[in-house]
Amino acid sequence: MSLDSRDRETPGALPLDETGSDAVSQRDFRDAMASLAATACVVTAGHGANRLGRTVTAALSLSVEPPAILVSIDARSALAAIIRDTHGFSFAMLSETQGPVADAFAGKQAAEHRFDYGDWQDWSSGRPRLLGAVAALDCAVIGEMEVSGHILFVGGPREIDLDPSRKPLVWHQRQYHAVNPL
Amino acid sequence: MSLDSRDRETPGALPLDETGSDAVSQRDFRDAMASLAATACVVTAGHGANRLGRTVTAALSLSVEPPAILVSIDARSALAAIIRDTHGFSFAMLSETQGPVADAFAGKQAAEHRFDYGDWQDWSSGRPRLLGAVAALDCAVIGEMEVSGHILFVGGPREIDLDPSRKPLVWHQRQYHAVNPL
């Protein structure tokens, strides 16, 4: 965590003990993390002309009571700022056919062109609602903390779209994968 | 977050704003979370006769500078206590053939029999080292916080085993899956 990020007025900012953190190379670490197969997801926020979004794989189910998911967003990003300002985010687990959406929101398209990819409507909150996903959740931010240059947003789902018949788009070893039951 | 858990002396315990969190049913939320395809991983800690471990899917890559992963562990578990007491954990991303290891550490075997499954050695720290995984990391705890009955442990890797030729074991829709490039 940089001094700069620590200086921000973030609730729950967590200082890290980085003693000896150079014991492994960044390259080995990146390669290990590339091995962690994960669903390609898109986190969006805002509404209308002020929508923003980003492809993420850093998301997890935090608890069932209360229902809560956790997503990690770059603390310096405009997306983190808009999530904080609007107290919510929309979360979509992409389906196998939504590779172009994943690519666009991963940065292959500029911010203003990303919503040209995928079929978007609005949740009742006004936040972006992606159709055709395996699951999509409109979330209110119910907690947040900053750690290591990232904001961990805890989202409490307010609305859920779900189609378990769709297959997920999985990111693994720096390419898209499909899943099949063993 | 219960009052009980809030009362513990946990650094960075984060209160949640649960206002309106009953807007979606727990069943819908569980089904949505079951749709989030994720690598089956095993988190272990301790050493010798005091080893403990648990299968988890709630893990993510937090940052590269410093290298850091985040895992979510039930705050009431003996595993969380031993990770805290020993300031470290071992993290293994299971490979396609390690379903029996995933089952054992998910609770199909009692704690004292779980290490009978899989080929285990020790890291130089003394923590359990699972052979045959896609990737395995021995981590020092460099940060932690409690949220919603779970401890989020931030791990700084000290040693890494890596075999990108192995394929990951993925948990999705409550069953194991293999991945294949699209």
JSON list of C-alpha atoms in Angstrom, two decimals, chain B residues 2-168:
[
{"chain": "B", "resi": 2, "resn": "SER", "atom": "CA", "xyz": [-23.16, -10.32, 14.38]},
{"chain": "B", "resi": 3, "resn": "LEU", "atom": "CA", "xyz": [-22.57, -8.40, 17.53]},
{"chain": "B", "resi": 4, "resn": "ASP", "atom": "CA", "xyz": [-20.57, -11.34, 18.75]},
{"chain": "B", "resi": 5, "resn": "SER", "atom": "CA", "xyz": [-18.10, -11.20, 15.89]},
{"chain": "B", "resi": 6, "resn": "ARG", "atom": "CA", "xyz": [-17.91, -7.43, 16.12]},
{"chain": "B", "resi": 7, "resn": "ASP", "atom": "CA", "xyz": [-16.87, -7.73, 19.74]},
{"chain": "B", "resi": 8, "resn": "ARG", "atom": "CA", "xyz": [-13.78, -9.71, 18.91]},
{"chain": "B", "resi": 9, "resn": "GLU", "atom": "CA", "xyz": [-10.48, -7.89, 18.80]},
{"chain": "B", "resi": 10, "resn": "THR", "atom": "CA", "xyz": [-10.07, -8.14, 15.06]},
{"chain": "B", "resi": 11, "resn": "PRO", "atom": "CA", "xyz": [-8.00, -5.54, 13.26]},
{"chain": "B", "resi": 12, "resn": "GLY", "atom": "CA", "xyz": [-10.09, -3.77, 10.67]},
{"chain": "B", "resi": 13, "resn": "ALA", "atom": "CA", "xyz": [-13.46, -5.38, 11.44]},
{"chain": "B", "resi": 14, "resn": "LEU", "atom": "CA", "xyz": [-15.89, -3.85, 8.98]},
{"chain": "B", "resi": 15, "resn": "PRO", "atom": "CA", "xyz": [-19.50, -3.17, 9.94]},
{"chain": "B", "resi": 16, "resn": "LEU", "atom": "CA", "xyz": [-21.97, -3.75, 7.10]},
{"chain": "B", "resi": 17, "resn": "ASP", "atom": "CA", "xyz": [-24.92, -1.61, 6.23]},
{"chain": "B", "resi": 18, "resn": "GLU", "atom": "CA", "xyz": [-27.52, -4.33, 5.88]},
{"chain": "B", "resi": 19, "resn": "THR", "atom": "CA", "xyz": [-30.43, -1.99, 5.27]},
{"chain": "B", "resi": 20, "resn": "GLY", "atom": "CA", "xyz": [-32.78, -3.68, 2.86]},
{"chain": "B", "resi": 21, "resn": "SER", "atom": "CA", "xyz": [-30.56, -6.70, 2.44]},
{"chain": "B", "resi": 22, "resn": "ASP", "atom": "CA", "xyz": [-33.61, -8.97, 2.32]},
{"chain": "B", "resi": 23, "resn": "ALA", "atom": "CA", "xyz": [-34.52, -7.68, -1.13]},
{"chain": "B", "resi": 24, "resn": "VAL", "atom": "CA", "xyz": [-33.41, -10.97, -2.70]},
{"chain": "B", "resi": 25, "resn": "SER", "atom": "CA", "xyz": [-34.03, -14.45, -1.37]},
{"chain": "B", "resi": 26, "resn": "GLN", "atom": "CA", "xyz": [-31.17, -16.47, 0.04]},
{"chain": "B", "resi": 27, "resn": "ARG", "atom": "CA", "xyz": [-32.11, -19.21, -2.41]},
{"chain": "B", "resi": 28, "resn": "ASP", "atom": "CA", "xyz": [-31.75, -16.93, -5.43]},
{"chain": "B", "resi": 29, "resn": "PHE", "atom": "CA", "xyz": [-28.47, -15.65, -4.04]},
{"chain": "B", "resi": 30, "resn": "ARG", "atom": "CA", "xyz": [-27.13, -19.15, -3.45]},
{"chain": "B", "resi": 31, "resn": "ASP", "atom": "CA", "xyz": [-28.12, -20.14, -7.00]},
{"chain": "B", "resi": 32, "resn": "ALA", "atom": "CA", "xyz": [-26.41, -17.06, -8.41]},
{"chain": "B", "resi": 33, "resn": "MET", "atom": "CA", "xyz": [-23.24, -17.76, -6.46]},
{"chain": "B", "resi": 34, "resn": "ALA", "atom": "CA", "xyz": [-23.31, -21.40, -7.60]},
{"chain": "B", "resi": 35, "resn": "SER", "atom": "CA", "xyz": [-23.09, -19.98, -11.13]},
{"chain": "B", "resi": 36, "resn": "LEU", "atom": "CA", "xyz": [-19.74, -18.32, -10.41]},
{"chain": "B", "resi": 37, "resn": "ALA", "atom": "CA", "xyz": [-17.25, -20.83, -11.83]},
{"chain": "B", "resi": 38, "resn": "ALA", "atom": "CA", "xyz": [-14.11, -20.87, -9.68]},
{"chain": "B", "resi": 39, "resn": "THR", "atom": "CA", "xyz": [-11.03, -22.98, -9.12]},
{"chain": "B", "resi": 40, "resn": "ALA", "atom": "CA", "xyz": [-11.31, -25.48, -6.27]},
{"chain": "B", "resi": 41, "resn": "CYS", "atom": "CA", "xyz": [-8.50, -24.53, -3.89]},
{"chain": "B", "resi": 42, "resn": "VAL", "atom": "CA", "xyz": [-7.30, -25.89, -0.57]},
{"chain": "B", "resi": 43, "resn": "VAL", "atom": "CA", "xyz": [-6.15, -23.58, 2.20]},
{"chain": "B", "resi": 44, "resn": "THR", "atom": "CA", "xyz": [-4.06, -25.23, 4.91]},
{"chain": "B", "resi": 45, "resn": "ALA", "atom": "CA", "xyz": [-2.12, -24.08, 7.95]},
{"chain": "B", "resi": 46, "resn": "GLY", "atom": "CA", "xyz": [-0.19, -25.36, 10.94]},
{"chain": "B", "resi": 47, "resn": "HIS", "atom": "CA", "xyz": [2.24, -28.25, 10.79]},
{"chain": "B", "resi": 48, "resn": "GLY", "atom": "CA", "xyz": [2.72, -31.83, 11.87]},
{"chain": "B", "resi": 49, "resn": "ALA", "atom": "CA", "xyz": [-0.18, -33.15, 13.93]},
{"chain": "B", "resi": 50, "resn": "ASN", "atom": "CA", "xyz": [-1.60, -29.63, 14.11]},
{"chain": "B", "resi": 51, "resn": "ARG", "atom": "CA", "xyz": [-2.31, -29.25, 10.40]},
{"chain": "B", "resi": 52, "resn": "LEU", "atom": "CA", "xyz": [-5.77, -28.14, 9.31]},
{"chain": "B", "resi": 53, "resn": "GLY", "atom": "CA", "xyz": [-7.25, -27.41, 5.91]},
{"chain": "B", "resi": 54, "resn": "ARG", "atom": "CA", "xyz": [-10.38, -26.49, 4.01]},
{"chain": "B", "resi": 55, "resn": "THR", "atom": "CA", "xyz": [-11.51, -26.45, 0.38]},
{"chain": "B", "resi": 56, "resn": "VAL", "atom": "CA", "xyz": [-12.38, -22.92, -0.73]},
{"chain": "B", "resi": 57, "resn": "THR", "atom": "CA", "xyz": [-13.44, -21.16, -3.89]},
{"chain": "B", "resi": 58, "resn": "ALA", "atom": "CA", "xyz": [-13.47, -17.70, -2.28]},
{"chain": "B", "resi": 59, "resn": "ALA", "atom": "CA", "xyz": [-10.00, -16.53, -3.28]},
{"chain": "B", "resi": 60, "resn": "LEU", "atom": "CA", "xyz": [-8.70, -13.82, -5.55]},
{"chain": "B", "resi": 61, "resn": "SER", "atom": "CA", "xyz": [-5.54, -12.15, -6.80]},
{"chain": "B", "resi": 62, "resn": "LEU", "atom": "CA", "xyz": [-5.37, -8.87, -4.90]},
{"chain": "B", "resi": 63, "resn": "SER", "atom": "CA", "xyz": [-2.29, -7.08, -6.20]},
{"chain": "B", "resi": 64, "resn": "VAL", "atom": "CA", "xyz": [1.04, -7.62, -7.93]},
{"chain": "B", "resi": 65, "resn": "GLU", "atom": "CA", "xyz": [2.91, -4.86, -6.08]},
{"chain": "B", "resi": 66, "resn": "PRO", "atom": "CA", "xyz": [3.25, -6.25, -3.48]},
{"chain": "B", "resi": 67, "resn": "PRO", "atom": "CA", "xyz": [2.31, -9.78, -4.62]},
{"chain": "B", "resi": 68, "resn": "ALA", "atom": "CA", "xyz": [-0.80, -10.55, -2.59]},
{"chain": "B", "resi": 69, "resn": "ILE", "atom": "CA", "xyz": [-3.73, -12.96, -2.64]},
{"chain": "B", "resi": 70, "resn": "LEU", "atom": "CA", "xyz": [-6.90, -12.78, -0.60]},
{"chain": "B", "resi": 71, "resn": "VAL", "atom": "CA", "xyz": [-8.80, -15.74, 0.85]},
{"chain": "B", "resi": 72, "resn": "SER", "atom": "CA", "xyz": [-12.05, -15.72, 2.82]},
{"chain": "B", "resi": 73, "resn": "ILE", "atom": "CA", "xyz": [-12.26, -18.11, 5.78]},
{"chain": "B", "resi": 74, "resn": "ASP", "atom": "CA", "xyz": [-15.16, -18.69, 8.21]},
{"chain": "B", "resi": 75, "resn": "ALA", "atom": "CA", "xyz": [-14.31, -16.56, 11.25]},
{"chain": "B", "resi": 76, "resn": "ARG", "atom": "CA", "xyz": [-15.53, -19.22, 13.68]},
{"chain": "B", "resi": 77, "resn": "SER", "atom": "CA", "xyz": [-13.37, -21.99, 12.21]},
{"chain": "B", "resi": 78, "resn": "ALA", "atom": "CA", "xyz": [-10.35, -23.61, 13.80]},
{"chain": "B", "resi": 79, "resn": "LEU", "atom": "CA", "xyz": [-8.56, -22.97, 10.50]},
{"chain": "B", "resi": 80, "resn": "ALA", "atom": "CA", "xyz": [-8.99, -19.20, 10.86]},
{"chain": "B", "resi": 81, "resn": "ALA", "atom": "CA", "xyz": [-7.60, -19.43, 14.40]},
{"chain": "B", "resi": 82, "resn": "ILE", "atom": "CA", "xyz": [-4.53, -21.40, 13.36]},
{"chain": "B", "resi": 83, "resn": "ILE", "atom": "CA", "xyz": [-3.83, -19.07, 10.42]},
{"chain": "B", "resi": 84, "resn": "ARG", "atom": "CA", "xyz": [-3.96, -16.14, 12.80]},
{"chain": "B", "resi": 85, "resn": "ASP", "atom": "CA", "xyz": [-1.84, -17.87, 15.43]},
{"chain": "B", "resi": 86, "resn": "THR", "atom": "CA", "xyz": [0.84, -18.99, 12.97]},
{"chain": "B", "resi": 87, "resn": "HIS", "atom": "CA", "xyz": [0.76, -15.86, 10.75]},
{"chain": "B", "resi": 88, "resn": "GLY", "atom": "CA", "xyz": [0.57, -17.85, 7.53]},
{"chain": "B", "resi": 89, "resn": "PHE", "atom": "CA", "xyz": [-1.27, -20.23, 5.25]},
{"chain": "B", "resi": 90, "resn": "SER", "atom": "CA", "xyz": [-0.60, -22.52, 2.33]},
{"chain": "B", "resi": 91, "resn": "PHE", "atom": "CA", "xyz": [-2.74, -22.15, -0.79]},
{"chain": "B", "resi": 92, "resn": "ALA", "atom": "CA", "xyz": [-3.11, -24.77, -3.53]},
{"chain": "B", "resi": 93, "resn": "MET", "atom": "CA", "xyz": [-5.10, -24.49, -6.77]},
{"chain": "B", "resi": 94, "resn": "LEU", "atom": "CA", "xyz": [-6.24, -28.06, -7.34]},
{"chain": "B", "resi": 95, "resn": "SER", "atom": "CA", "xyz": [-5.70, -29.85, -10.62]},
{"chain": "B", "resi": 96, "resn": "GLU", "atom": "CA", "xyz": [-8.29, -31.81, -12.57]},
{"chain": "B", "resi": 97, "resn": "THR", "atom": "CA", "xyz": [-7.32, -35.13, -10.98]},
{"chain": "B", "resi": 98, "resn": "GLN", "atom": "CA", "xyz": [-7.49, -33.86, -7.39]},
{"chain": "B", "resi": 99, "resn": "GLY", "atom": "CA", "xyz": [-11.26, -34.15, -6.93]},
{"chain": "B", "resi": 100, "resn": "PRO", "atom": "CA", "xyz": [-10.78, -36.56, -3.98]},
{"chain": "B", "resi": 101, "resn": "VAL", "atom": "CA", "xyz": [-8.60, -33.92, -2.26]},
{"chain": "B", "resi": 102, "resn": "ALA", "atom": "CA", "xyz": [-11.27, -31.28, -2.86]},
{"chain": "B", "resi": 103, "resn": "ASP", "atom": "CA", "xyz": [-13.96, -33.59, -1.47]},
{"chain": "B", "resi": 104, "resn": "ALA", "atom": "CA", "xyz": [-11.95, -34.52, 1.60]},
{"chain": "B", "resi": 105, "resn": "PHE", "atom": "CA", "xyz": [-11.15, -30.91, 2.53]},
{"chain": "B", "resi": 106, "resn": "ALA", "atom": "CA", "xyz": [-14.69, -29.76, 1.72]},
{"chain": "B", "resi": 107, "resn": "GLY", "atom": "CA", "xyz": [-15.86, -31.84, 4.65]},
{"chain": "B", "resi": 108, "resn": "LYS", "atom": "CA", "xyz": [-16.40, -35.35, 3.32]},
{"chain": "B", "resi": 109, "resn": "GLN", "atom": "CA", "xyz": [-13.58, -36.42, 5.62]},
{"chain": "B", "resi": 110, "resn": "ALA", "atom": "CA", "xyz": [-13.07, -35.46, 9.26]},
{"chain": "B", "resi": 111, "resn": "ALA", "atom": "CA", "xyz": [-10.26, -32.98, 9.89]},
{"chain": "B", "resi": 112, "resn": "GLU", "atom": "CA", "xyz": [-7.84, -35.65, 11.11]},
{"chain": "B", "resi": 113, "resn": "HIS", "atom": "CA", "xyz": [-8.18, -37.75, 7.91]},
{"chain": "B", "resi": 114, "resn": "ARG", "atom": "CA", "xyz": [-8.06, -35.05, 5.23]},
{"chain": "B", "resi": 115, "resn": "PHE", "atom": "CA", "xyz": [-4.30, -35.12, 4.70]},
{"chain": "B", "resi": 116, "resn": "ASP", "atom": "CA", "xyz": [-4.60, -38.80, 3.80]},
{"chain": "B", "resi": 117, "resn": "TYR", "atom": "CA", "xyz": [-5.81, -37.44, 0.45]},
{"chain": "B", "resi": 118, "resn": "GLY", "atom": "CA", "xyz": [-3.24, -35.90, -1.86]},
{"chain": "B", "resi": 119, "resn": "ASP", "atom": "CA", "xyz": [0.56, -36.04, -1.78]},
{"chain": "B", "resi": 120, "resn": "TRP", "atom": "CA", "xyz": [1.72, -33.71, 0.99]},
{"chain": "B", "resi": 121, "resn": "GLN", "atom": "CA", "xyz": [5.19, -32.47, 1.91]},
{"chain": "B", "resi": 122, "resn": "ASP", "atom": "CA", "xyz": [6.28, -29.38, 3.86]},
{"chain": "B", "resi": 123, "resn": "TRP", "atom": "CA", "xyz": [7.28, -25.91, 2.73]},
{"chain": "B", "resi": 124, "resn": "SER", "atom": "CA", "xyz": [10.47, -24.58, 4.33]},
{"chain": "B", "resi": 125, "resn": "SER", "atom": "CA", "xyz": [8.13, -22.74, 6.74]},
{"chain": "B", "resi": 126, "resn": "GLY", "atom": "CA", "xyz": [6.83, -26.11, 7.90]},
{"chain": "B", "resi": 127, "resn": "ARG", "atom": "CA", "xyz": [3.37, -25.48, 6.44]},
{"chain": "B", "resi": 128, "resn": "PRO", "atom": "CA", "xyz": [1.70, -28.19, 4.31]},
{"chain": "B", "resi": 129, "resn": "ARG", "atom": "CA", "xyz": [2.79, -28.30, 0.65]},
{"chain": "B", "resi": 130, "resn": "LEU", "atom": "CA", "xyz": [0.47, -30.12, -1.75]},
{"chain": "B", "resi": 131, "resn": "LEU", "atom": "CA", "xyz": [2.21, -31.72, -4.72]},
{"chain": "B", "resi": 132, "resn": "GLY", "atom": "CA", "xyz": [0.42, -32.12, -8.06]},
{"chain": "B", "resi": 133, "resn": "ALA", "atom": "CA", "xyz": [-1.48, -28.83, -7.91]},
{"chain": "B", "resi": 134, "resn": "VAL", "atom": "CA", "xyz": [-1.68, -26.37, -10.80]},
{"chain": "B", "resi": 135, "resn": "ALA", "atom": "CA", "xyz": [-0.05, -23.82, -8.51]},
{"chain": "B", "resi": 136, "resn": "ALA", "atom": "CA", "xyz": [0.73, -23.74, -4.80]},
{"chain": "B", "resi": 137, "resn": "LEU", "atom": "CA", "xyz": [1.85, -20.78, -2.70]},
{"chain": "B", "resi": 138, "resn": "ASP", "atom": "CA", "xyz": [3.20, -20.63, 0.82]},
{"chain": "B", "resi": 139, "resn": "CYS", "atom": "CA", "xyz": [2.02, -17.31, 2.22]},
{"chain": "B", "resi": 140, "resn": "ALA", "atom": "CA", "xyz": [2.72, -15.10, 5.20]},
{"chain": "B", "resi": 141, "resn": "VAL", "atom": "CA", "xyz": [-0.30, -13.18, 6.43]},
{"chain": "B", "resi": 142, "resn": "ILE", "atom": "CA", "xyz": [0.39, -9.53, 5.61]},
{"chain": "B", "resi": 143, "resn": "GLY", "atom": "CA", "xyz": [-3.08, -8.20, 6.44]},
{"chain": "B", "resi": 144, "resn": "GLU", "atom": "CA", "xyz": [-6.45, -9.36, 7.68]},
{"chain": "B", "resi": 145, "resn": "MET", "atom": "CA", "xyz": [-9.90, -8.06, 8.41]},
{"chain": "B", "resi": 146, "resn": "GLU", "atom": "CA", "xyz": [-13.21, -9.47, 9.51]},
{"chain": "B", "resi": 147, "resn": "VAL", "atom": "CA", "xyz": [-16.38, -8.88, 7.56]},
{"chain": "B", "resi": 148, "resn": "SER", "atom": "CA", "xyz": [-19.72, -10.63, 7.72]},
{"chain": "B", "resi": 149, "resn": "GLY", "atom": "CA", "xyz": [-18.53, -13.60, 9.76]},
{"chain": "B", "resi": 150, "resn": "HIS", "atom": "CA", "xyz": [-15.51, -14.21, 7.55]},
{"chain": "B", "resi": 151, "resn": "ILE", "atom": "CA", "xyz": [-11.85, -13.32, 7.91]},
{"chain": "B", "resi": 152, "resn": "LEU", "atom": "CA", "xyz": [-10.27, -11.96, 4.76]},
{"chain": "B", "resi": 153, "resn": "PHE", "atom": "CA", "xyz": [-6.63, -12.98, 5.01]},
{"chain": "B", "resi": 154, "resn": "VAL", "atom": "CA", "xyz": [-4.19, -11.20, 2.70]},
{"chain": "B", "resi": 155, "resn": "GLY", "atom": "CA", "xyz": [-1.28, -13.49, 1.92]},
{"chain": "B", "resi": 156, "resn": "GLY", "atom": "CA", "xyz": [2.14, -12.49, 0.68]},
{"chain": "B", "resi": 157, "resn": "PRO", "atom": "CA", "xyz": [3.68, -15.49, -1.11]},
{"chain": "B", "resi": 158, "resn": "ARG", "atom": "CA", "xyz": [7.09, -16.64, 0.12]},
{"chain": "B", "resi": 159, "resn": "GLU", "atom": "CA", "xyz": [7.47, -19.75, -2.10]},
{"chain": "B", "resi": 160, "resn": "ILE", "atom": "CA", "xyz": [5.65, -20.84, -5.25]},
{"chain": "B", "resi": 161, "resn": "ASP", "atom": "CA", "xyz": [5.23, -24.19, -6.99]},
{"chain": "B", "resi": 162, "resn": "LEU", "atom": "CA", "xyz": [3.90, -23.92, -10.52]},
{"chain": "B", "resi": 163, "resn": "ASP", "atom": "CA", "xyz": [3.02, -26.37, -13.28]},
{"chain": "B", "resi": 164, "resn": "PRO", "atom": "CA", "xyz": [1.03, -24.59, -16.01]},
{"chain": "B", "resi": 165, "resn": "SER", "atom": "CA", "xyz": [0.74, -27.87, -17.93]},
{"chain": "B", "resi": 166, "resn": "ARG", "atom": "CA", "xyz": [-1.75, -29.11, -15.33]},
{"chain": "B", "resi": 167, "resn": "LYS", "atom": "CA", "xyz": [-5.42, -28.30, -15.82]},
{"chain": "B", "resi": 168, "resn": "PRO", "atom": "CA", "xyz": [-7.48, -26.79, -12.98]}
]
